[in-house]
Amino acid sequence: MAFIRAILFTLALLVSSGHAATIVVKNNCRRTIWPATLASGSGQPQLSLTGFELASGASETITVPTPWTGIPPAMLAEFTLAQNGGLDFYDISLIDGFNLPASITPNGGTGQCVSPKCSANVNQACPSNLEVKTAEGMVIGCKSSCLAFNRPEDGCTGEFNDPEICKPGISATIFEEQCPQAYSYAYDDENSTFTCSATSSYDVTFCL
């Protein structure tokens, strides 16, 4: 039986003192997945769950200490919590690529509190030169142009680190068409970042 490796690509959390964050990771996929977290930045502790198996239909609650910043590796679920007067910022990002549909749902809270999602199977629209395949030839992921080619013009780095110069490339155009609520490239801010305040917890769900 084939297993799909799902990664919480970037779980970036910045939490103000006294505000503990709770992230509930849910697996609605038909197969087992393996979410993972990795702390980033100097002095940041690893979470108690750095990687774990999550069976189909199961969920796992992660309590994040304060303050903390973290980055795991594939589909990105990004959070900046309670930094500006208690306001949370969060998004789904495909800047490094796509592997499974995912959503973020705030529980409670005030403000816009949108529940962004990427529900399309982007793998079906992935160009062949960006596909990630199993040994059997099954497409299980779609790289971004930035990750695949490592060029400044694709990653908006170097002389292209400017929203007036760096424009969406091949993967960004596809990602935007398939998942308009997700970041498709570095400067896709306008319709991809969401805010909420006084939120009790967030659900990150794979396969919708």
Rosetta silent file (secondary structure, phi, psi, omega in degrees, C-alpha in Angstrom):
SEQUENCE: MAFIRAILFTLALLVSSGHAATIVVKNNCRRTIWPATLASGSGQPQLSLTGFELASGASETITVPTPWTGIPPAMLAEFTLAQNGGLDFYDISLIDGFNLPASITPNGGTGQCVSPKCSANVNQACPSNLEVKTAEGMVIGCKSSCLAFNRPEDGCTGEFNDPEICKPGISATIFEEQCPQAYSYAYDDENSTFTCSATSSYDVTFCL
SCORE:     score description
SCORE:     0.000 S_00000001
   1 L     0.000  128.527 -177.924    0.000    0.000    0.000 S_00000001
   2 L   -78.181  140.521  175.523    1.469    3.348   -1.003 S_00000001
   3 L  -109.557  147.110  177.405    1.870    6.034    1.613 S_00000001
   4 L  -105.478  128.355  177.923    1.843    9.768    0.898 S_00000001
   5 L   -89.021  111.831  178.168    4.344   11.927    2.750 S_00000001
   6 L  -105.038  134.828 -178.255    2.605   15.152    3.761 S_00000001
   7 L  -126.114  132.491  174.330    4.674   17.902    5.282 S_00000001
   8 E   -76.062   90.023 -159.265    3.477   20.989    7.090 S_00000001
   9 L   -60.020  -50.426  173.439    5.885   22.944    4.979 S_00000001
  10 L  -134.089  111.495  173.242    6.239   26.073    6.998 S_00000001
  11 L  -106.455   87.783 -174.482    4.621   26.380   10.403 S_00000001
  12 L   -99.645  114.578 -175.049    6.024   29.796   11.323 S_00000001
  13 L  -122.120  126.628  171.872    4.867   30.973   14.720 S_00000001
  14 L  -122.052  111.137 -170.604    5.702   34.200   16.502 S_00000001
  15 E  -119.233  130.753  179.436    3.841   34.294   19.802 S_00000001
  16 L   -73.531  155.785 -177.725    3.784   37.117   22.337 S_00000001
  17 L   -57.468  134.281  177.461    4.535   36.320   25.970 S_00000001
  18 L    88.750   -0.992 -179.818    1.599   34.834   27.831 S_00000001
  19 L  -118.499  102.047  179.611   -0.231   33.700   24.701 S_00000001
  20 L   -83.406  139.098 -179.463    0.069   29.956   24.100 S_00000001
  21 E  -102.883  139.550  176.431   -0.755   28.753   20.620 S_00000001
  22 E  -121.708  122.174  178.046   -2.633   25.546   19.877 S_00000001
  23 E  -116.932  123.715  178.083   -2.453   24.020   16.393 S_00000001
  24 E  -104.799  116.167 -179.837   -4.604   20.975   15.618 S_00000001
  25 E   -96.189  123.862 -176.573   -3.344   18.971   12.619 S_00000001
  26 E  -118.136  140.533  177.751   -6.021   16.815   10.976 S_00000001
  27 E  -111.333  102.798  175.500   -5.651   14.085    8.346 S_00000001
  28 L   -96.844    7.598  179.633   -8.685   13.755    6.081 S_00000001
  29 L   -75.215  164.653  179.949   -6.660   11.852    3.491 S_00000001
  30 L   -81.317  -10.783 -178.182   -7.334    8.189    2.724 S_00000001
  31 L  -125.577  166.378  175.602   -3.782    7.256    3.679 S_00000001
  32 L   -65.549  142.174  174.787   -1.365    7.845    6.518 S_00000001
  33 E  -126.262  167.241 -179.249    0.634   11.097    6.349 S_00000001
  34 L  -130.416   84.432  175.242    3.690   12.356    8.253 S_00000001
  35 L   -66.600  157.073  179.806    3.493   16.047    9.240 S_00000001
  36 E  -148.737  150.722  174.583    6.682   17.618   10.601 S_00000001
  37 L  -128.555  150.765  179.266    7.820   20.792   12.340 S_00000001
  38 L  -146.575  122.351  179.993   11.293   22.305   12.575 S_00000001
  39 E   -67.760  145.596  177.480   12.287   25.325   14.639 S_00000001
  40 L  -125.153  154.977  179.996   14.081   28.114   12.820 S_00000001
  41 L    87.959  153.303 -177.160   16.300   30.891   14.067 S_00000001
  42 L   -70.922  140.236  175.803   18.884   30.822   16.825 S_00000001
  43 L    78.858    5.164 -179.176   17.748   29.862   20.312 S_00000001
  44 L   -88.413  125.379 -179.282   14.414   28.468   19.180 S_00000001
  45 L   -75.249  148.531  171.864   13.478   25.181   20.912 S_00000001
  46 L   -69.950  147.973  175.614   12.194   22.236   18.935 S_00000001
  47 L   -73.241  163.796 -179.947    8.553   21.444   19.600 S_00000001
  48 L   -63.229  -29.510  175.337    7.660   18.264   21.465 S_00000001
  49 L  -111.648  101.039  177.368    6.389   16.874   18.138 S_00000001
  50 L   -91.136  -23.787  176.469    8.987   17.429   15.429 S_00000001
  51 E  -164.755  139.587 -176.269    7.584   14.708   13.205 S_00000001
  52 L  -155.497  152.514  176.182    4.769   12.229   13.691 S_00000001
  53 L   -83.421  135.589 -179.738    2.657    9.643   11.930 S_00000001
  54 E  -130.990  108.611 -177.280   -0.968   10.624   11.454 S_00000001
  55 L   -69.539  161.367  177.503   -3.369    7.909   10.356 S_00000001
  56 L   -56.718  129.277  179.324   -6.323    8.576    8.087 S_00000001
  57 L    85.184   -5.067 -176.974   -9.080   10.337   10.067 S_00000001
  58 L   -92.706  166.341  175.883   -6.797   11.107   13.020 S_00000001
  59 E  -140.291  159.266  179.738   -5.742   14.450   14.490 S_00000001
  60 E  -140.137  132.899  179.758   -2.892   15.679   16.674 S_00000001
  61 E   -99.695  129.534  178.723   -2.782   18.766   18.891 S_00000001
  62 E  -113.693  121.930  174.915    0.459   20.735   19.125 S_00000001
  63 E   -97.782  124.799 -174.156    0.903   23.221   21.969 S_00000001
  64 E  -102.408  126.658  178.319    3.465   25.874   21.100 S_00000001
  65 L   -69.851  167.517 -179.368    5.526   27.562   23.868 S_00000001
  66 L  -119.333  138.521  -13.229    5.970   31.320   23.899 S_00000001
  67 L   -82.804  164.537 -179.380    7.726   32.864   22.120 S_00000001
  68 L  -156.687  143.532  173.409    8.549   30.528   19.225 S_00000001
  69 L  -129.713  133.674 -178.311    9.362   30.638   15.525 S_00000001
  70 E  -144.451  151.932  176.110    9.373   27.518   13.360 S_00000001
  71 L  -139.314  114.916  168.550    9.730   26.316    9.839 S_00000001
  72 L   -95.260  175.736 -173.913    8.982   22.794    8.586 S_00000001
  73 L   -96.707   98.994  147.644    9.580   21.488    4.995 S_00000001
  74 L   166.752 -105.003  169.426    6.624   21.302    1.686 S_00000001
  75 E   -69.433  135.852 -174.953    3.107   22.834    1.636 S_00000001
  76 E  -100.171  131.146  167.474    3.362   25.880    3.908 S_00000001
  77 E  -118.961  108.614 -170.447    1.011   26.763    6.754 S_00000001
  78 E  -110.537  137.834  179.888    2.361   30.026    8.159 S_00000001
  79 E  -136.135  138.304  164.841    1.376   31.805   11.360 S_00000001
  80 E  -127.038  110.057 -167.809    2.423   34.986   13.142 S_00000001
  81 E  -107.945  131.119  170.998    0.407   35.031   16.356 S_00000001
  82 E    53.846   45.560 -179.609   -0.493   37.885   18.706 S_00000001
  83 E   -95.898  -41.844 -174.601    2.241   40.250   17.576 S_00000001
  84 E  -113.167   90.065 -179.475    0.417   43.490   16.796 S_00000001
  85 L    61.385   32.606  178.699   -2.138   44.255   19.488 S_00000001
  86 L    85.155    6.114 -177.437   -3.202   40.615   19.616 S_00000001
  87 E   -85.042  130.940  176.177   -3.693   40.333   15.842 S_00000001
  88 E   -96.011  143.377  172.313   -2.809   37.002   14.185 S_00000001
  89 E  -119.674  137.133 -178.657   -1.569   36.729   10.600 S_00000001
  90 E  -152.558  156.557  179.499   -1.771   33.393    8.763 S_00000001
  91 E  -163.337  163.885  168.690   -1.635   31.962    5.259 S_00000001
  92 E  -106.589  133.669 -176.719   -1.222   28.877    3.074 S_00000001
  93 E  -128.301  138.335  175.022    1.786   29.076    0.787 S_00000001
  94 L  -112.289   20.579 -177.070    2.862   27.158   -2.301 S_00000001
  95 L   -57.579  -34.377  178.363    6.084   29.125   -2.697 S_00000001
  96 L   -99.221   -6.204  177.707    8.097   25.907   -2.337 S_00000001
  97 E   132.798 -176.815 -176.781    5.528   23.657   -3.991 S_00000001
  98 E  -129.146  142.247  168.555    2.401   21.530   -3.466 S_00000001
  99 L  -131.660  -42.986  179.719    1.854   18.010   -2.217 S_00000001
 100 L  -138.928  149.741  172.627   -1.647   17.745   -0.668 S_00000001
 101 L   -59.170  146.264 -178.148   -4.741   19.963   -0.437 S_00000001
 102 E  -153.364  161.210  177.153   -4.865   21.810    2.887 S_00000001
 103 E  -145.249  159.350  172.640   -6.789   24.433    4.834 S_00000001
 104 E  -122.663  127.643 -179.890   -6.411   26.625    7.925 S_00000001
 105 E  -124.544  115.227  174.667   -9.470   27.236   10.111 S_00000001
 106 E   -76.118  141.530  177.780   -9.431   29.716   13.017 S_00000001
 107 E  -107.367  117.501 -175.819  -11.649   28.760   15.960 S_00000001
 108 E    75.575 -161.272  177.849  -13.357   31.726   17.549 S_00000001
 109 E    92.975  167.614 -179.960  -11.758   35.129   17.290 S_00000001
 110 E  -128.121  160.311 -177.173  -12.854   38.469   15.902 S_00000001
 111 L   104.766 -156.563 -178.555  -12.156   40.309   12.681 S_00000001
 112 L   -65.180  -48.422  174.847  -12.129   38.823    9.190 S_00000001
 113 L    47.885   46.076  177.983  -11.037   35.346   10.403 S_00000001
 114 L   -68.593  150.722  175.298  -11.177   33.835    6.901 S_00000001
 115 L  -106.660   88.175 -177.798  -10.526   30.094    6.499 S_00000001
 116 L   -69.653  151.314  179.350   -8.117   29.900    3.524 S_00000001
 117 E  -149.804  156.236  168.868   -7.798   26.657    1.647 S_00000001
 118 E  -124.554   93.796 -172.016   -6.098   25.023   -1.299 S_00000001
 119 L   -96.222  -11.775 -178.723   -8.615   22.330   -2.221 S_00000001
 120 L   -76.942  153.369  172.306   -7.523   21.580   -5.800 S_00000001
 121 L   -89.112   87.576 -175.347   -5.268   18.652   -6.667 S_00000001
 122 H   -61.757  -25.750 -179.968   -2.502   20.796   -8.157 S_00000001
 123 H   -56.426  -31.261 -178.265   -0.526   17.653   -9.010 S_00000001
 124 H   -71.844  -20.793 -179.624   -2.929   17.017  -11.900 S_00000001
 125 H  -106.206    6.967 -174.181   -2.031   20.384  -13.471 S_00000001
 126 L   -75.876  130.733  174.501    1.700   20.200  -12.760 S_00000001
 127 L   -62.335  150.742 -174.831    4.110   20.535  -15.730 S_00000001
 128 H   -60.572  -31.583 -178.334    6.285   17.466  -16.215 S_00000001
 129 H   -79.552   -1.749  176.846    9.505   19.318  -15.365 S_00000001
 130 H  -114.588   -2.750 -176.467    8.108   20.252  -11.932 S_00000001
 131 E   -71.160  144.533  169.811    6.594   16.880  -11.011 S_00000001
 132 E  -113.107  122.568 -173.423    7.756   14.811   -8.044 S_00000001
 133 E  -121.365  155.080  171.285    7.100   11.115   -8.675 S_00000001
 134 L   -78.573  172.755  177.317    7.303    7.840   -6.822 S_00000001
 135 L   -61.246  -24.697 -179.688    9.392    4.981   -8.193 S_00000001
 136 L   -86.271   -2.416  177.955    6.154    3.673   -9.733 S_00000001
 137 L    93.176    6.278  178.976    5.611    6.945  -11.624 S_00000001
 138 L   -79.642  128.595  179.412    2.800    8.347   -9.452 S_00000001
 139 E   -77.121  118.156 -178.305    2.884   12.164   -9.161 S_00000001
 140 E  -117.369    1.882  179.381    2.886   13.026   -5.433 S_00000001
 141 E  -167.873  160.804  178.497    4.066   16.627   -5.554 S_00000001
 142 E  -132.405  114.550  179.851    4.596   19.694   -7.708 S_00000001
 143 E   -72.415  153.549  169.045    7.703   21.823   -7.178 S_00000001
 144 L   -79.858  160.602  176.493    7.655   25.569   -7.523 S_00000001
 145 H   -60.350  -36.369  179.492    9.869   27.078  -10.216 S_00000001
 146 H   -60.623  -48.203 -179.081   11.948   28.601   -7.417 S_00000001
 147 H   -69.227  -38.385 -175.170   12.608   25.219   -5.805 S_00000001
 148 H   -73.512  -40.571 -171.125   13.116   23.388   -9.101 S_00000001
 149 H  -109.958  -17.602  176.893   15.427   25.811  -10.895 S_00000001
 150 L    53.908   42.755  178.694   16.927   27.909   -8.064 S_00000001
 151 L  -105.151  143.251 -179.848   17.048   31.033  -10.241 S_00000001
 152 H   -55.094  -37.729 -178.276   16.824   34.581   -8.781 S_00000001
 153 H   -68.689  -24.026  177.747   13.987   35.475  -11.151 S_00000001
 154 H   -87.375  -32.921 -177.555   11.894   32.539   -9.867 S_00000001
 155 H   -98.995    2.829 -178.696   12.654   33.032   -6.168 S_00000001
 156 L    55.154   46.595  178.444   12.583   36.853   -6.153 S_00000001
 157 L  -116.466  170.350  179.145   16.128   36.977   -4.788 S_00000001
 158 H    58.423 -131.673 -178.158   19.178   39.091   -5.622 S_00000001
 159 H   -68.357  -12.571  179.261   18.423   41.765   -8.214 S_00000001
 160 H   -96.339    7.889  179.382   14.865   40.380   -8.474 S_00000001
 161 L   -78.856   63.559 -175.772   14.079   41.048   -4.806 S_00000001
 162 L  -159.174  125.568 -178.483   11.595   43.765   -5.762 S_00000001
 163 L   -61.842  -21.126  178.543    7.824   43.477   -6.368 S_00000001
 164 L   -80.178  -19.772 -176.365    8.183   45.756   -9.393 S_00000001
 165 L  -105.290  -44.598 -176.281   10.748   43.438  -10.980 S_00000001
 166 L   -82.186  118.729 -178.372    9.874   39.912   -9.810 S_00000001
 167 L  -117.004  158.353 -179.259    6.752   38.636  -11.543 S_00000001
 168 L   -61.304  135.549  179.367    4.915   35.281  -11.275 S_00000001
 169 L   -97.734 -156.884 -175.485    6.508   32.512  -13.319 S_00000001
 170 H   -60.404  -51.980 -176.923    5.188   29.217  -14.681 S_00000001
 171 H   -66.798  -39.716 -178.176    4.468   27.529  -11.349 S_00000001
 172 H   -62.156  -39.251  178.839    3.053   30.696   -9.769 S_00000001
 173 H   -63.444  -43.173  178.756    0.563   31.114  -12.607 S_00000001
 174 H   -66.798  -45.993 -179.075   -0.619   27.508  -12.215 S_00000001
 175 H   -60.838  -41.275 -179.442   -0.764   27.721   -8.405 S_00000001
 176 H   -65.135  -39.113  178.380   -2.783   30.954   -8.551 S_00000001
 177 H   -66.926  -40.161 -176.263   -5.295   29.422  -10.958 S_00000001
 178 H   -79.348  -39.719 -174.664   -5.674   26.260   -8.868 S_00000001
 179 L  -136.872   77.712 -174.556   -5.556   27.801   -5.370 S_00000001
 180 L   -63.435  -18.582  179.087   -6.263   31.564   -5.464 S_00000001
 181 L   -87.774   -2.844 -178.034   -6.246   31.875   -1.641 S_00000001
 182 L  -104.118  151.705  172.493   -2.681   30.545   -1.346 S_00000001
 183 E   -61.342  129.875  178.419    0.620   32.332   -1.862 S_00000001
 184 L  -105.486  -24.404  174.002    1.826   31.493   -5.371 S_00000001
 185 L  -158.998  176.451 -166.815    5.137   33.395   -5.278 S_00000001
 186 L   -56.440  -33.835 -176.268    7.054   35.730   -2.948 S_00000001
 187 L  -107.571   26.603  178.200    5.097   38.929   -3.668 S_00000001
 188 L   -91.284   63.806 -173.247    1.604   37.452   -3.858 S_00000001
 189 L   -89.256  -32.402 -165.349    0.442   39.296   -0.721 S_00000001
 190 L   -56.681  -43.250 -176.381   -2.781   41.010   -1.730 S_00000001
 191 L  -118.676   23.164 -172.402   -5.189   38.056   -1.570 S_00000001
 192 L  -126.340   -6.915  178.676   -3.128   35.532    0.387 S_00000001
 193 L  -112.736  134.984 -174.826   -2.590   36.833    3.936 S_00000001
 194 E  -126.551  155.298 -176.623   -5.420   36.729    6.475 S_00000001
 195 E  -129.497  154.062  177.826   -5.934   38.163    9.957 S_00000001
 196 E  -162.640  152.936  177.874   -7.885   37.307   13.090 S_00000001
 197 E  -130.329  155.903  178.999   -7.627   38.258   16.766 S_00000001
 198 E    55.456   39.669  179.783   -8.355   36.530   20.090 S_00000001
 199 E   -84.082  134.131 -177.457   -8.444   33.134   18.367 S_00000001
 200 E   -75.356  -35.900 -179.909   -8.525   30.123   20.706 S_00000001
 201 E  -167.084  170.908  176.724   -6.845   27.706   18.272 S_00000001
 202 E  -127.642  141.994  172.698   -6.262   26.864   14.620 S_00000001
 203 E  -104.652  128.999  172.014   -7.011   23.687   12.673 S_00000001
 204 E  -110.728  115.470 -173.051   -4.638   22.703    9.873 S_00000001
 205 E  -116.640  130.078  174.273   -6.350   20.042    7.753 S_00000001
 206 E   -98.045  136.588 -178.700   -4.835   17.900    4.978 S_00000001
 207 L    67.410  117.020 -171.121   -7.158   16.646    2.193 S_00000001
 208 L  -111.155    0.000    0.000  -10.479   18.487    2.109 S_00000001
